[in-house]
Amino acid sequence: MKNLFFNRDYICIHRGEKYYLMNRKTLQKFDLNGDSFEIIRYIHDNGLSKEDLQGLNSNLLSFVNYLQENQILVGDESKRGLYHIKDLRTRPHLLKIFLELTHRCNLKCKHCYTSSGMQGSDENELTTEEIKKMVDEAHELGIWHFDLTGGEPFVRDDIYEILEYMGEKGMIVNIFTNLTLLDEEKIERLRDLPVSQYNVSFDSHIGHIQDEFRGVKGAHQKTVENIKLMRDRGLTVQLNMVIGDHNFDTLDEMVSYIQDELGVHFTADVITPAGRGREYYDEYKYAKTIAYVNSLHFSENKRCLVKEMGDFEAPQQTHCGVGDNFIFVTANGNANLCPSLTYRESPELCVGNLRESSILEIWGKLIDKFGGVDCEVHDDCPEKEKCAGGCRSRAFAVTGSVNAPDMSYCIQYGVDSKCID
């Protein structure tokens, strides 16, 4: 009889020469070596009995005790993870699948880069079984991360079934959602699912401004109610706010509201110039403001006034992974560079369809065509370590080239003239 089992809240990862454990909800990491990885793999596959424990030497017993103390091993078999060893097999490493579950949305946001709405048909959406097949294939390749977006993911009747299946297969999941379709009962159900973060668009602390921008009356109130419900239940929410003419005049008050009233993290960004967002995009107007809001100076002093900002150091960026470690899959199965670099922008940005090709085949095509895609002047840029090359989607939307400079970042880092020259 087995008495100890690998906890389903964790996954154990082998990525190249790296080995580590990760908590799927908190994303806390524990570094391992190859030997400890194989020990955990054995326990994951077989469990441990009292007889097994008695036969361990002192070093192994100490390691098992450590795993028990940190709740990585548990005595409750109902909490056992069965598909939680992730042995990454792709080269270069495919770390994440970014999946658009639907093109349908209950809102009609003015800046939506996919131009989503309820007018779209769901006839060609990937089915529940097709998505499960994708998850199975991802697990076999050692992939452990899915980002889910739309449209609005919660318009799908099978969303909980999908999330539960991803949980069973040991996936880490992030969801991009407007939160307006949830209620207290549904949020309570989400507590048992493996979602590490809910990314929520937030446009203003003033109800009618957000409602007008979102295209539906009452959207603001519902979003705020559910942010608070999720926060109080220990679910991680991050607000993503685009800065534009619709909210700049009240930006200081909005930031204070998010920090004091909602008590969640936030990040600022420029409107993506795709879909309906093309009409509202201005790459120059708010670039410095966005950098300031995201800067360490601002986060360390939340009473800083945006309208009175002086000199500050723009924050260090990290590469998003485009052309390097993820695939974006649209609701019909098309595989593309990123959420705003898809066949909708240009057929050249699509590298196949998951209904017709395997993940491994698609990944090979994407790397062959777009691997290492970057700003063409990145190597010569004096701020290249900070800007991480900028956004390829913004560059493409403005210039028609995925390799052009992202002038929004050039402005943020004060190197626009150097990039142009």
Coordinates of C-alpha atoms in Angstrom, one line a residue:
M1 CA 0.0 0.0 0.0
K2 CA 1.4 3.4 -1.0
N3 CA 1.4 6.2 1.6
L4 CA 3.1 9.1 -0.2
F5 CA 2.2 10.7 -3.5
F6 CA 3.4 13.6 -5.7
N7 CA 1.2 16.6 -5.0
R8 CA -0.8 17.8 -8.1
D9 CA -0.2 21.4 -7.1
Y10 CA 3.4 21.0 -8.3
I11 CA 5.2 20.0 -11.5
C12 CA 8.7 18.7 -11.9
I13 CA 10.6 20.1 -14.9
H14 CA 13.6 19.1 -16.9
R15 CA 14.6 21.8 -19.3
G16 CA 18.0 21.3 -21.0
E17 CA 20.5 21.2 -18.1
K18 CA 18.1 22.7 -15.6
Y19 CA 15.9 20.7 -13.2
Y20 CA 13.3 22.3 -10.9
L21 CA 10.0 21.9 -9.1
M22 CA 7.3 24.6 -9.5
N23 CA 4.1 25.3 -7.6
R24 CA 1.5 25.7 -10.3
K25 CA -0.4 28.5 -8.6
T26 CA 2.3 30.5 -6.8
L27 CA 5.0 29.8 -9.4
Q28 CA 7.5 29.3 -6.6
K29 CA 10.5 27.3 -7.8
F30 CA 12.8 24.8 -6.1
D31 CA 16.1 24.0 -8.0
L32 CA 17.0 20.4 -8.3
N33 CA 19.9 18.3 -9.8
G34 CA 19.5 15.4 -12.1
D35 CA 19.5 12.7 -9.4
S36 CA 16.8 14.4 -7.3
F37 CA 14.7 14.8 -10.5
E38 CA 14.9 11.1 -11.1
I39 CA 14.0 10.3 -7.5
I40 CA 10.9 12.6 -7.8
R41 CA 10.0 11.0 -11.2
Y42 CA 10.1 7.5 -9.5
I43 CA 7.8 8.7 -6.6
H44 CA 5.5 10.5 -9.1
D45 CA 5.1 7.3 -11.1
N46 CA 5.0 4.8 -8.3
G47 CA 4.2 6.5 -5.0
L48 CA 6.0 5.5 -1.8
S49 CA 5.0 2.9 0.8
K50 CA 6.2 2.5 4.4
E51 CA 8.3 -0.4 3.3
D52 CA 10.0 1.9 0.7
L53 CA 10.7 4.5 3.3
Q54 CA 12.3 1.9 5.6
G55 CA 14.7 0.9 2.8
L56 CA 16.0 4.4 2.1
N57 CA 19.5 5.6 3.2
S58 CA 19.8 8.7 5.4
N59 CA 20.3 11.1 2.5
L60 CA 17.3 9.9 0.6
L61 CA 15.2 9.9 3.7
S62 CA 16.2 13.4 4.4
F63 CA 15.2 14.5 0.9
V64 CA 11.8 12.8 1.2
N65 CA 11.2 14.5 4.5
Y66 CA 12.0 17.8 2.9
L67 CA 9.5 17.1 0.2
Q68 CA 6.9 16.2 2.8
E69 CA 7.6 19.3 4.8
N70 CA 7.0 21.5 1.8
Q71 CA 3.8 19.6 0.8
I72 CA 5.4 18.4 -2.4
L73 CA 4.6 14.8 -1.2
V74 CA 1.2 14.2 0.4
G75 CA -0.5 11.3 2.0
D76 CA -3.9 12.0 0.4
E77 CA -4.1 10.0 -2.9
S78 CA -7.0 12.3 -4.1
K79 CA -4.4 15.1 -4.3
R80 CA -2.0 13.0 -6.5
G81 CA -0.7 14.4 -9.7
L82 CA -0.4 11.8 -12.5
Y83 CA 0.9 13.8 -15.4
H84 CA 3.2 16.3 -13.6
I85 CA 6.7 15.3 -14.8
K86 CA 7.6 17.7 -17.7
D87 CA 10.6 16.5 -19.7
L88 CA 10.9 19.2 -22.3
R89 CA 11.7 17.6 -25.7
T90 CA 11.5 20.5 -28.2
R91 CA 14.6 22.2 -29.6
P92 CA 14.7 25.2 -29.4
H93 CA 12.5 25.0 -26.3
L94 CA 8.8 25.5 -26.9
L95 CA 7.7 26.7 -23.4
K96 CA 4.1 27.8 -23.9
I97 CA 1.1 27.6 -26.1
F98 CA -0.9 30.8 -26.3
L99 CA -4.5 29.7 -27.2
E100 CA -7.4 31.8 -28.4
L101 CA -10.3 29.8 -27.2
T102 CA -12.9 31.8 -29.1
H103 CA -13.3 34.9 -31.2
R104 CA -16.6 35.6 -29.5
C105 CA -16.9 38.2 -26.8
N106 CA -19.8 39.7 -24.8
L107 CA -18.2 43.1 -24.9
K108 CA -17.2 45.3 -27.9
C109 CA -14.1 47.1 -26.7
K110 CA -12.9 50.1 -28.8
H111 CA -9.3 49.0 -28.7
C112 CA -9.7 45.2 -29.3
Y113 CA -6.9 43.9 -31.4
T114 CA -9.0 41.0 -32.6
S115 CA -12.1 43.0 -33.3
S116 CA -14.1 40.4 -31.2
G117 CA -17.8 40.5 -30.5
M118 CA -20.8 38.2 -30.3
Q119 CA -21.5 38.7 -34.0
G120 CA -18.7 36.1 -34.7
S121 CA -19.8 32.5 -35.4
D122 CA -18.4 29.6 -33.3
E123 CA -18.8 27.1 -36.1
N124 CA -15.1 26.8 -36.8
E125 CA -13.8 27.0 -33.2
L126 CA -11.6 24.2 -32.0
T127 CA -13.9 21.6 -30.2
T128 CA -13.4 20.4 -26.7
E129 CA -11.9 17.2 -27.9
E130 CA -9.5 19.0 -30.3
I131 CA -8.3 21.2 -27.4
K132 CA -7.8 18.2 -25.2
K133 CA -5.8 16.5 -28.0
M134 CA -3.6 19.6 -28.1
V135 CA -3.1 19.4 -24.4
D136 CA -2.2 15.7 -24.6
E137 CA 0.4 16.5 -27.3
A138 CA 1.8 19.4 -25.4
H139 CA 2.3 17.2 -22.3
E140 CA 4.1 14.5 -24.4
L141 CA 6.5 17.2 -25.5
G142 CA 7.1 18.4 -21.9
I143 CA 5.3 21.7 -22.4
W144 CA 3.7 22.9 -19.2
H145 CA 2.2 26.4 -19.8
F146 CA -1.0 27.6 -21.6
D147 CA -2.1 31.2 -21.8
L148 CA -5.9 31.3 -22.6
T149 CA -7.5 34.3 -24.3
G150 CA -10.3 35.3 -26.7
G151 CA -12.5 37.0 -27.4
E152 CA -13.7 36.2 -23.9
P153 CA -12.8 32.7 -22.8
F154 CA -15.8 32.4 -20.4
V155 CA -18.3 32.6 -23.3
R156 CA -17.4 28.9 -24.0
D157 CA -19.8 26.5 -22.2
D158 CA -16.9 24.0 -21.9
I159 CA -14.4 26.4 -20.3
Y160 CA -14.4 24.6 -16.9
E161 CA -14.0 21.2 -18.6
I162 CA -11.0 22.6 -20.5
L163 CA -9.5 24.0 -17.3
E164 CA -10.1 20.8 -15.4
Y165 CA -8.4 18.8 -18.1
M166 CA -5.4 21.1 -18.2
G167 CA -5.2 20.7 -14.5
E168 CA -5.2 16.9 -14.8
K169 CA -2.4 17.1 -17.3
G170 CA -0.2 19.3 -15.1
M171 CA -0.4 22.5 -16.9
I172 CA 0.2 26.0 -15.6
V173 CA -2.6 28.3 -16.9
N174 CA -3.0 32.1 -17.3
I175 CA -6.3 33.5 -18.4
F176 CA -7.0 36.8 -20.1
T177 CA -10.6 37.8 -19.3
N178 CA -12.9 40.8 -18.7
L179 CA -14.5 39.0 -15.7
T180 CA -18.0 40.2 -16.5
L181 CA -19.5 36.7 -17.1
L182 CA -18.4 35.4 -13.6
D183 CA -20.4 35.4 -10.4
E184 CA -19.6 34.3 -6.8
E185 CA -20.5 30.6 -7.5
K186 CA -18.3 30.4 -10.6
I187 CA -15.4 32.2 -8.8
E188 CA -15.7 29.7 -6.0
R189 CA -15.4 26.9 -8.6
L190 CA -12.2 28.5 -10.0
R191 CA -10.4 28.1 -6.6
D192 CA -9.9 24.4 -7.3
L193 CA -8.5 24.9 -10.8
P194 CA -4.8 25.4 -11.8
V195 CA -5.0 29.0 -12.9
S196 CA -2.0 31.0 -11.7
Q197 CA -3.2 34.4 -12.8
Y198 CA -6.2 36.2 -14.2
N199 CA -5.2 39.1 -16.5
V200 CA -8.0 41.7 -16.6
S201 CA -8.2 44.8 -18.8
F202 CA -9.1 47.9 -16.8
D203 CA -9.6 51.3 -18.4
S204 CA -10.9 53.6 -15.7
H205 CA -12.1 53.9 -12.1
I206 CA -15.0 55.9 -13.5
G207 CA -17.8 53.6 -14.5
H208 CA -19.3 55.4 -17.5
I209 CA -15.8 55.9 -19.0
Q210 CA -15.0 52.2 -18.9
D211 CA -18.5 51.2 -20.0
E212 CA -18.3 53.4 -23.0
F213 CA -14.8 52.1 -23.9
R214 CA -16.0 48.5 -23.4
G215 CA -19.2 49.0 -25.4
V216 CA -21.6 47.6 -22.7
K217 CA -23.3 49.5 -19.9
G218 CA -22.6 47.9 -16.4
A219 CA -19.3 46.3 -17.5
H220 CA -17.3 48.3 -15.1
Q221 CA -19.4 47.5 -12.0
K222 CA -19.3 43.8 -12.8
T223 CA -15.6 43.7 -13.4
V224 CA -14.9 45.6 -10.1
E225 CA -17.2 43.3 -8.1
N226 CA -15.5 40.2 -9.4
I227 CA -11.9 41.6 -8.9
K228 CA -12.8 42.0 -5.2
L229 CA -14.4 38.6 -5.0
M230 CA -11.4 36.9 -6.5
R231 CA -8.9 38.9 -4.5
D232 CA -10.7 38.0 -1.3
R233 CA -10.6 34.3 -2.2
G234 CA -6.8 34.3 -2.8
L235 CA -7.0 34.2 -6.6
T236 CA -4.3 36.3 -8.3
V237 CA -5.5 39.1 -10.5
Q238 CA -3.4 41.5 -12.5
L239 CA -4.9 44.6 -14.2
N240 CA -3.7 45.5 -17.7
M241 CA -4.5 49.1 -18.5
V242 CA -3.9 50.8 -21.8
I243 CA -3.3 54.5 -21.6
G244 CA -5.0 56.8 -24.1
D245 CA -7.2 59.9 -24.5
H246 CA -10.0 58.1 -22.7
N247 CA -8.2 57.9 -19.3
F248 CA -5.1 60.1 -19.3
D249 CA -6.8 63.1 -17.6
T250 CA -7.8 60.9 -14.6
L251 CA -4.7 58.6 -14.6
D252 CA -3.4 59.6 -11.2
E253 CA -6.8 59.0 -9.6
M254 CA -7.2 55.6 -11.4
V255 CA -3.8 54.4 -10.1
S256 CA -4.7 55.4 -6.5
Y257 CA -8.0 53.6 -6.9
I258 CA -6.4 50.4 -8.1
Q259 CA -3.8 50.4 -5.3
D260 CA -6.1 51.6 -2.4
E261 CA -9.5 50.2 -3.3
L262 CA -8.8 47.1 -5.4
G263 CA -5.4 46.1 -3.9
V264 CA -4.1 44.2 -7.0
H265 CA -1.1 44.6 -9.2
F266 CA -1.3 46.4 -12.5
T267 CA 0.7 47.2 -15.6
A268 CA 0.3 49.8 -18.3
D269 CA 0.7 49.5 -22.0
V270 CA 0.0 51.3 -25.3
I271 CA -3.0 50.3 -27.4
T272 CA -2.1 47.6 -29.8
P273 CA -2.5 48.9 -33.4
A274 CA -4.4 45.9 -34.7
G275 CA -8.1 45.2 -35.2
R276 CA -10.3 48.0 -33.8
G277 CA -7.2 49.3 -31.9
R278 CA -5.8 50.8 -35.2
E279 CA -8.3 53.7 -34.9
Y280 CA -7.0 54.7 -31.4
Y281 CA -3.3 54.0 -31.6
D282 CA -0.8 56.8 -31.2
E283 CA 2.7 55.4 -30.8
Y284 CA 4.2 58.6 -29.6
K285 CA 1.7 60.4 -27.5
Y286 CA 1.8 58.3 -24.3
A287 CA 5.0 56.3 -24.6
K288 CA 6.8 58.2 -21.8
T289 CA 3.8 58.1 -19.5
I290 CA 3.5 54.3 -19.9
A291 CA 7.2 53.9 -19.1
Y292 CA 6.8 56.1 -16.0
V293 CA 3.8 54.2 -14.7
N294 CA 5.7 50.9 -15.1
S295 CA 8.9 52.3 -13.7
L296 CA 10.4 51.3 -10.3
H297 CA 10.3 54.9 -9.3
F298 CA 6.5 54.9 -9.6
S299 CA 6.0 51.6 -7.9
E300 CA 8.1 52.6 -4.9
N301 CA 6.2 55.9 -4.4
K302 CA 2.6 55.3 -5.4
R303 CA 1.7 59.0 -4.7
C304 CA 3.9 60.2 -7.6
L305 CA 1.9 62.3 -9.9
V306 CA 1.9 61.2 -13.5
K307 CA 1.2 64.8 -14.7
E308 CA 4.2 66.1 -12.7
M309 CA 6.7 63.4 -13.6
G310 CA 10.3 64.5 -13.9
D311 CA 13.4 62.5 -14.8
F312 CA 13.1 58.8 -14.2
E313 CA 14.7 55.5 -15.4
A314 CA 12.5 53.6 -17.8
P315 CA 12.0 50.0 -16.5
Q316 CA 13.9 47.0 -17.8
Q317 CA 11.9 45.0 -20.3
T318 CA 12.0 41.3 -20.8
H319 CA 11.7 39.6 -24.2
C320 CA 8.1 38.4 -24.7
G321 CA 9.2 35.2 -26.4
V322 CA 7.9 35.9 -29.9
G323 CA 9.8 33.7 -32.4
D324 CA 11.6 32.1 -29.5
N325 CA 9.5 30.1 -27.1
F326 CA 5.8 30.2 -27.8
I327 CA 3.1 29.6 -30.5
F328 CA -0.1 31.6 -30.7
V329 CA -3.1 29.5 -31.9
T330 CA -6.3 31.2 -33.0
A331 CA -9.7 29.8 -32.3
N332 CA -9.8 28.0 -35.7
G333 CA -6.5 26.2 -35.1
N334 CA -4.2 28.5 -37.1
A335 CA -0.7 28.8 -35.7
N336 CA 0.8 32.3 -35.7
L337 CA 3.6 34.4 -34.3
C338 CA 1.7 36.2 -31.5
P339 CA -1.9 37.4 -30.6
S340 CA -1.6 40.5 -32.8
L341 CA 0.6 38.9 -35.5
T342 CA -1.7 36.4 -37.0
Y343 CA -3.3 35.5 -40.4
R344 CA -5.8 38.4 -39.7
E345 CA -2.9 40.9 -40.2
S346 CA -1.2 39.0 -43.0
P347 CA -1.4 35.4 -44.3
E348 CA 2.4 35.3 -44.2
L349 CA 2.3 35.3 -40.4
C350 CA 0.5 32.0 -40.2
V351 CA 2.6 28.8 -40.3
G352 CA 0.0 26.1 -40.4
N353 CA -3.0 24.7 -38.6
L354 CA -3.1 22.4 -35.6
R355 CA -6.0 20.4 -37.2
E356 CA -3.6 19.4 -40.0
S357 CA -0.2 19.4 -38.4
S358 CA 1.4 18.4 -35.1
I359 CA 2.7 20.9 -32.5
L360 CA 6.2 19.7 -33.3
E361 CA 5.7 20.3 -37.1
I362 CA 4.2 23.7 -36.5
W363 CA 7.0 24.7 -34.1
G364 CA 9.6 23.7 -36.7
K365 CA 8.0 25.8 -39.4
L366 CA 7.7 28.8 -37.1
I367 CA 11.4 28.6 -36.1
D368 CA 12.5 28.2 -39.7
K369 CA 10.5 31.2 -40.8
F370 CA 10.6 33.6 -37.8
G371 CA 13.1 32.2 -35.3
G372 CA 15.0 34.9 -33.6
V373 CA 12.9 37.7 -35.1
D374 CA 14.1 41.0 -33.6
C375 CA 14.5 44.7 -34.2
E376 CA 16.9 45.2 -37.1
V377 CA 18.9 47.9 -35.2
H378 CA 18.9 46.1 -31.9
D379 CA 22.5 45.1 -31.9
D380 CA 23.6 48.7 -32.5
C381 CA 21.2 50.3 -30.0
P382 CA 22.7 51.8 -26.9
E383 CA 19.7 50.7 -24.8
K384 CA 19.4 47.2 -26.2
E385 CA 19.8 45.5 -22.8
K386 CA 16.8 47.5 -21.4
C387 CA 14.3 47.5 -24.3
A388 CA 14.7 43.8 -25.2
G389 CA 14.0 44.7 -28.9
G390 CA 10.5 46.2 -28.4
C391 CA 7.2 44.8 -29.7
R392 CA 7.3 43.1 -33.1
S393 CA 3.5 43.6 -33.4
R394 CA 3.6 47.3 -33.1
A395 CA 6.6 47.5 -35.5
F396 CA 4.7 45.5 -38.1
A397 CA 1.5 47.5 -37.7
V398 CA 3.3 50.8 -38.2
T399 CA 5.9 49.8 -40.8
G400 CA 4.8 46.5 -42.4
S401 CA 8.0 44.8 -41.2
V402 CA 8.3 42.5 -38.1
N403 CA 12.0 43.6 -38.0
A404 CA 11.5 47.4 -37.8
P405 CA 12.1 49.4 -34.6
D406 CA 9.2 49.7 -32.2
M407 CA 9.3 53.5 -31.9
S408 CA 7.2 53.4 -28.8
Y409 CA 10.1 51.8 -26.9
C410 CA 12.6 54.0 -28.7
I411 CA 10.9 57.0 -27.3
Q412 CA 10.6 55.5 -23.8
Y413 CA 14.4 55.0 -23.7
G414 CA 15.3 58.2 -25.4
V415 CA 17.0 56.7 -28.4
D416 CA 14.5 57.4 -31.2
S417 CA 16.9 59.7 -33.2
K418 CA 19.7 57.1 -33.0
C419 CA 17.4 54.4 -34.2
I420 CA 16.2 56.5 -37.1
D421 CA 19.7 57.4 -38.1

